[in-house]
Amino acid sequence: MPLTASRYGKARVRVMRLTRDGDHHTPRELDLTVLIRGGFDAAWTEGDNRACIATDSLRNIVNVAAANNLSAGAEDFVGAVAAILLETYPQIAEVSVEARETRWSRHAVDGAPHGHTFLRDGNGFGYAGLVAERGSRRLRSGLRGFTFMKTTGSGWAGFVDDGYRTLPDTTDRIAATSMDATWTWARAPHDYAAANAAVLARLLEIFATTYSAGIQDSLYRMGEAALAALPEIAEIHFAMPNKHYIPLDLSPFGLANPGTVFLPTDEPHGQIEATIGRT
């Protein structure tokens, strides 16, 4: 039977590139699929892998291209990946590189663009929930899946050091979360839409402008600030997964990584939840 078509490669290769100009950072996050076609038929028909390139090598090439092309847009970046493959491996006849971009919009605090705080485009969903009985009701508003990030001003250090710990202390890391926040109304505000917008603005202001010793630390202070700003709120509940960006070790390729190339990971993630109320 003839082998009429074949290709292989690596999918879901995720990489974050971060350019730093003092306090002004620019994140570029991509999810790539890299597929190659060429002189590999023997791997299918004869079990002969001698011409094959490991898919891990394809992933590593993406990371090397990231380190060498920090500022390239998606179109130029996929070209850089393809160029490395075609120049390195004569057995490749065709490279297909597709990239899906996670777009981060710079957040503004007091009308000024913030140097290292970003919101994800097309962000989240509004939420409203009501539990009503005869003579009583509990109304809640909030957000679901509202995703934001800051590329510095966050750490995680001083936690339990035992035989299972592998994570080192850090005082400078990317902090990102996809937040579910729900606030319960003690009484109706003058305008729900305006009040909800004010809650979000206060949450983001605290997150952006204060150092975070951990998601727990930010979460609590964000909740305090929301309650202080809106007396109509009785309590606020958060569920904030810690979306990790892990610095990539590029030393096997003779490259340094001064906090500019990261592996985005969603699973498993830290899940941080709390409710902040009034005394």
Short mmCIF file of C-alpha atoms in Angstrom, two decimals:
data_model
loop_
_atom_site.label_atom_id
_atom_site.label_comp_id
_atom_site.label_asym_id
_atom_site.label_seq_id
_atom_site.Cartn_x
_atom_site.Cartn_y
_atom_site.Cartn_z
CA MET A 1 0.00 0.00 0.00
CA PRO A 2 1.43 3.43 -0.91
CA LEU A 3 1.90 6.12 1.70
CA THR A 4 0.23 9.03 -0.08
CA ALA A 5 0.74 11.80 2.49
CA SER A 6 2.49 12.26 5.81
CA ARG A 7 3.78 14.95 8.11
CA TYR A 8 4.46 15.28 11.81
CA GLY A 9 5.58 17.83 14.37
CA LYS A 10 4.76 19.49 17.67
CA ALA A 11 1.50 21.13 18.72
CA ARG A 12 0.59 23.39 21.64
CA VAL A 13 4.11 24.81 21.86
CA ARG A 14 3.48 27.78 24.11
CA VAL A 15 5.98 30.58 24.61
CA MET A 16 5.92 34.03 26.15
CA ARG A 17 8.46 36.62 25.02
CA LEU A 18 8.94 39.67 27.20
CA THR A 19 10.79 42.79 26.13
CA ARG A 20 11.90 45.07 28.95
CA ASP A 21 12.65 48.78 28.62
CA GLY A 22 13.11 49.77 32.25
CA ASP A 23 9.66 49.57 33.83
CA HIS A 24 7.98 49.45 30.42
CA HIS A 25 7.40 45.82 29.41
CA THR A 26 5.78 44.31 26.31
CA PRO A 27 4.52 40.70 26.42
CA ARG A 28 4.08 38.56 23.31
CA GLU A 29 2.43 35.19 23.94
CA LEU A 30 1.99 32.54 21.24
CA ASP A 31 0.68 28.99 20.98
CA LEU A 32 2.32 27.30 17.98
CA THR A 33 1.86 24.19 15.88
CA VAL A 34 4.95 23.20 13.89
CA LEU A 35 4.59 20.45 11.27
CA ILE A 36 7.20 19.18 8.84
CA ARG A 37 7.01 17.16 5.62
CA GLY A 38 9.88 15.59 3.71
CA GLY A 39 12.12 12.55 3.62
CA PHE A 40 10.58 10.74 6.55
CA ASP A 41 8.49 8.06 4.80
CA ALA A 42 10.69 5.22 6.06
CA ALA A 43 9.59 5.96 9.62
CA TRP A 44 6.03 5.03 8.58
CA THR A 45 6.70 2.21 6.15
CA GLU A 46 9.83 0.56 7.55
CA GLY A 47 10.09 1.66 11.17
CA ASP A 48 13.32 3.49 10.28
CA ASN A 49 13.72 6.72 12.26
CA ARG A 50 17.18 7.73 11.11
CA ALA A 51 15.96 10.80 9.19
CA CYS A 52 13.47 11.85 11.86
CA ILE A 53 13.85 14.98 13.96
CA ALA A 54 12.59 14.65 17.52
CA THR A 55 9.49 16.71 18.19
CA ASP A 56 11.21 17.93 21.36
CA SER A 57 13.83 19.45 19.06
CA LEU A 58 11.05 21.35 17.27
CA ARG A 59 9.93 22.75 20.60
CA ASN A 60 13.49 23.72 21.48
CA ILE A 61 13.87 25.48 18.13
CA VAL A 62 10.78 27.56 18.92
CA ASN A 63 12.32 28.57 22.25
CA VAL A 64 15.67 29.44 20.68
CA ALA A 65 13.86 31.50 18.03
CA ALA A 66 11.99 33.24 20.85
CA ALA A 67 15.21 34.20 22.63
CA ASN A 68 16.67 35.58 19.40
CA ASN A 69 13.49 37.37 18.24
CA LEU A 70 12.00 38.94 21.36
CA SER A 71 10.29 41.82 19.55
CA ALA A 72 9.13 40.07 16.37
CA GLY A 73 5.43 40.07 15.56
CA ALA A 74 3.66 36.77 14.98
CA GLU A 75 4.20 36.85 11.22
CA ASP A 76 7.93 37.46 11.50
CA PHE A 77 8.28 34.96 14.33
CA VAL A 78 6.77 32.02 12.42
CA GLY A 79 9.16 32.92 9.59
CA ALA A 80 12.12 32.78 11.98
CA VAL A 81 11.09 29.30 13.18
CA ALA A 82 10.66 28.01 9.62
CA ALA A 83 14.02 29.47 8.57
CA ILE A 84 15.89 27.58 11.32
CA LEU A 85 14.26 24.31 10.32
CA LEU A 86 14.87 24.68 6.59
CA GLU A 87 18.47 25.80 7.10
CA THR A 88 19.28 23.03 9.59
CA TYR A 89 17.64 19.93 8.12
CA PRO A 90 18.02 19.12 4.39
CA GLN A 91 15.48 16.28 4.68
CA ILE A 92 12.68 18.78 5.30
CA ALA A 93 10.76 19.68 2.16
CA GLU A 94 8.03 21.80 3.76
CA VAL A 95 7.47 23.50 7.12
CA SER A 96 4.04 24.58 8.35
CA VAL A 97 4.02 26.91 11.36
CA GLU A 98 0.75 28.23 12.75
CA ALA A 99 0.59 30.58 15.73
CA ARG A 100 -2.38 31.58 17.84
CA GLU A 101 -1.72 34.80 19.73
CA THR A 102 -2.94 35.69 23.19
CA ARG A 103 -3.29 39.45 23.03
CA TRP A 104 -2.52 41.51 26.10
CA SER A 105 -3.74 45.13 26.31
CA ARG A 106 -1.83 47.57 28.48
CA HIS A 107 -3.86 48.62 31.50
CA ALA A 108 -4.18 52.28 32.46
CA VAL A 109 -4.10 53.54 36.05
CA ASP A 110 -5.49 57.05 36.60
CA GLY A 111 -5.55 57.52 32.85
CA ALA A 112 -1.84 56.70 32.36
CA PRO A 113 -0.70 53.48 30.64
CA HIS A 114 0.90 51.21 33.21
CA GLY A 115 4.36 49.85 32.48
CA HIS A 116 3.82 46.20 33.40
CA THR A 117 0.12 45.47 33.98
CA PHE A 118 -2.02 43.98 31.21
CA LEU A 119 -5.55 42.77 30.53
CA ARG A 120 -6.38 39.96 28.15
CA ASP A 121 -8.33 41.05 25.08
CA GLY A 122 -11.92 39.80 24.83
CA ASN A 123 -11.92 39.46 28.56
CA GLY A 124 -14.24 37.48 30.80
CA PHE A 125 -17.98 37.50 31.36
CA GLY A 126 -20.21 39.52 33.61
CA TYR A 127 -22.13 37.66 36.31
CA ALA A 128 -25.32 38.25 38.26
CA GLY A 129 -27.03 35.86 40.66
CA LEU A 130 -30.13 36.17 42.83
CA VAL A 131 -31.47 34.01 45.64
CA ALA A 132 -34.93 35.23 46.64
CA GLU A 133 -37.38 34.17 49.32
CA ARG A 134 -40.55 35.80 50.51
CA GLY A 135 -39.33 38.74 52.53
CA SER A 136 -35.60 38.38 51.70
CA ARG A 137 -33.25 38.32 48.77
CA ARG A 138 -29.54 38.07 48.13
CA LEU A 139 -28.22 39.66 44.97
CA ARG A 140 -24.67 39.17 43.76
CA SER A 141 -22.72 40.61 40.85
CA GLY A 142 -19.28 39.83 39.53
CA LEU A 143 -17.01 38.61 36.82
CA ARG A 144 -16.03 35.20 35.49
CA GLY A 145 -12.73 34.41 33.83
CA PHE A 146 -11.40 37.98 33.88
CA THR A 147 -7.73 37.56 32.99
CA PHE A 148 -4.96 39.99 33.87
CA MET A 149 -1.23 39.95 34.44
CA LYS A 150 1.72 41.97 35.63
CA THR A 151 5.20 41.12 34.42
CA THR A 152 7.05 42.26 37.53
CA GLY A 153 6.24 43.46 41.05
CA SER A 154 5.36 40.01 42.33
CA GLY A 155 7.14 37.24 44.23
CA TRP A 156 6.65 34.02 46.16
CA ALA A 157 9.15 33.34 48.93
CA GLY A 158 9.47 32.08 52.49
CA PHE A 159 7.04 29.18 52.11
CA VAL A 160 7.46 25.73 53.69
CA ASP A 161 10.82 24.16 52.85
CA ASP A 162 10.39 20.39 53.15
CA GLY A 163 11.39 17.21 51.35
CA TYR A 164 8.80 17.76 48.62
CA ARG A 165 9.59 21.34 47.70
CA THR A 166 11.31 21.95 44.35
CA LEU A 167 10.25 25.58 43.74
CA PRO A 168 12.87 28.20 44.62
CA ASP A 169 12.11 31.51 46.31
CA THR A 170 11.63 34.43 43.96
CA THR A 171 11.00 38.13 44.51
CA ASP A 172 10.44 38.97 40.84
CA ARG A 173 8.07 36.92 38.72
CA ILE A 174 5.12 37.23 36.36
CA ALA A 175 1.80 37.20 38.25
CA ALA A 176 -1.23 36.25 36.18
CA THR A 177 -4.72 34.99 36.97
CA SER A 178 -8.10 34.30 35.42
CA MET A 179 -10.30 35.72 38.16
CA ASP A 180 -13.79 34.78 39.24
CA ALA A 181 -14.97 37.55 41.60
CA THR A 182 -18.40 37.79 43.18
CA TRP A 183 -19.62 40.61 45.38
CA THR A 184 -22.80 40.48 47.45
CA TRP A 185 -24.91 43.62 47.71
CA ALA A 186 -25.97 44.78 51.16
CA ARG A 187 -28.12 47.41 49.45
CA ALA A 188 -28.69 48.55 45.91
CA PRO A 189 -26.22 51.08 44.49
CA HIS A 190 -27.46 54.08 42.53
CA ASP A 191 -26.31 52.42 39.30
CA TYR A 192 -25.28 48.77 39.13
CA ALA A 193 -23.22 49.13 35.96
CA ALA A 194 -21.26 52.08 37.32
CA ALA A 195 -20.75 50.37 40.67
CA ASN A 196 -19.54 47.16 39.04
CA ALA A 197 -17.09 49.14 36.90
CA ALA A 198 -15.84 50.90 40.04
CA VAL A 199 -15.21 47.56 41.77
CA LEU A 200 -13.15 46.28 38.86
CA ALA A 201 -11.19 49.51 38.58
CA ARG A 202 -10.28 49.37 42.27
CA LEU A 203 -9.27 45.71 42.10
CA LEU A 204 -6.96 46.35 39.17
CA GLU A 205 -5.49 49.51 40.67
CA ILE A 206 -4.37 47.63 43.79
CA PHE A 207 -3.03 44.73 41.74
CA ALA A 208 -1.06 47.03 39.43
CA THR A 209 0.39 49.52 41.87
CA THR A 210 1.41 47.42 44.89
CA TYR A 211 3.98 44.68 45.33
CA SER A 212 2.45 41.20 45.55
CA ALA A 213 4.00 38.70 47.96
CA GLY A 214 1.69 36.10 46.39
CA ILE A 215 -1.78 35.83 44.87
CA GLN A 216 -3.14 35.45 48.41
CA ASP A 217 -1.60 38.77 49.40
CA SER A 218 -2.96 40.62 46.38
CA LEU A 219 -6.38 38.99 46.67
CA TYR A 220 -6.88 40.11 50.26
CA ARG A 221 -5.80 43.69 49.65
CA MET A 222 -7.91 43.90 46.49
CA GLY A 223 -10.94 42.77 48.48
CA GLU A 224 -10.26 45.29 51.24
CA ALA A 225 -10.03 48.08 48.69
CA ALA A 226 -13.29 47.12 46.99
CA LEU A 227 -15.17 47.08 50.29
CA ALA A 228 -13.67 50.42 51.29
CA ALA A 229 -14.66 52.01 47.97
CA LEU A 230 -18.24 50.72 47.82
CA PRO A 231 -20.19 50.68 51.10
CA GLU A 232 -23.09 48.98 49.31
CA ILE A 233 -21.08 45.73 49.14
CA ALA A 234 -21.39 43.30 52.04
CA GLU A 235 -18.62 40.90 51.01
CA ILE A 236 -16.55 39.86 48.04
CA HIS A 237 -15.43 36.35 47.10
CA PHE A 238 -12.49 35.48 44.85
CA ALA A 239 -11.38 32.35 43.04
CA MET A 240 -8.05 33.18 41.42
CA PRO A 241 -6.03 30.44 39.70
CA ASN A 242 -2.32 31.18 39.52
CA LYS A 243 -1.45 31.08 35.79
CA HIS A 244 2.23 30.20 35.71
CA TYR A 245 4.92 31.55 33.39
CA ILE A 246 8.06 29.49 33.96
CA PRO A 247 11.44 30.92 32.86
CA LEU A 248 12.94 28.61 30.23
CA ASP A 249 16.42 27.17 30.69
CA LEU A 250 18.19 28.09 27.44
CA SER A 251 21.71 27.27 28.66
CA PRO A 252 21.87 23.97 26.66
CA PHE A 253 21.77 26.19 23.55
CA GLY A 254 24.39 28.65 24.78
CA LEU A 255 21.80 31.34 25.48
CA ALA A 256 21.09 33.37 28.60
CA ASN A 257 17.54 34.08 29.70
CA PRO A 258 17.42 37.33 31.68
CA GLY A 259 13.69 37.03 32.39
CA THR A 260 12.59 37.34 28.76
CA VAL A 261 11.42 33.89 27.56
CA PHE A 262 8.82 31.87 29.47
CA LEU A 263 6.74 28.72 29.20
CA PRO A 264 3.05 29.54 29.84
CA THR A 265 1.31 26.75 31.77
CA ASP A 266 -2.35 26.48 32.78
CA GLU A 267 -2.41 22.96 34.22
CA PRO A 268 -1.85 22.17 36.97
CA HIS A 269 -2.32 25.57 38.54
CA GLY A 270 -2.49 26.96 42.04
CA GLN A 271 -6.09 27.64 43.05
CA ILE A 272 -6.47 30.47 45.54
CA GLU A 273 -9.90 31.32 47.03
CA ALA A 274 -11.07 33.63 49.82
CA THR A 275 -13.98 35.77 50.95
CA ILE A 276 -13.45 39.21 52.47
CA GLY A 277 -16.33 40.68 54.43
CA ARG A 278 -17.15 43.41 56.91
CA THR A 279 -16.96 43.10 60.69
#
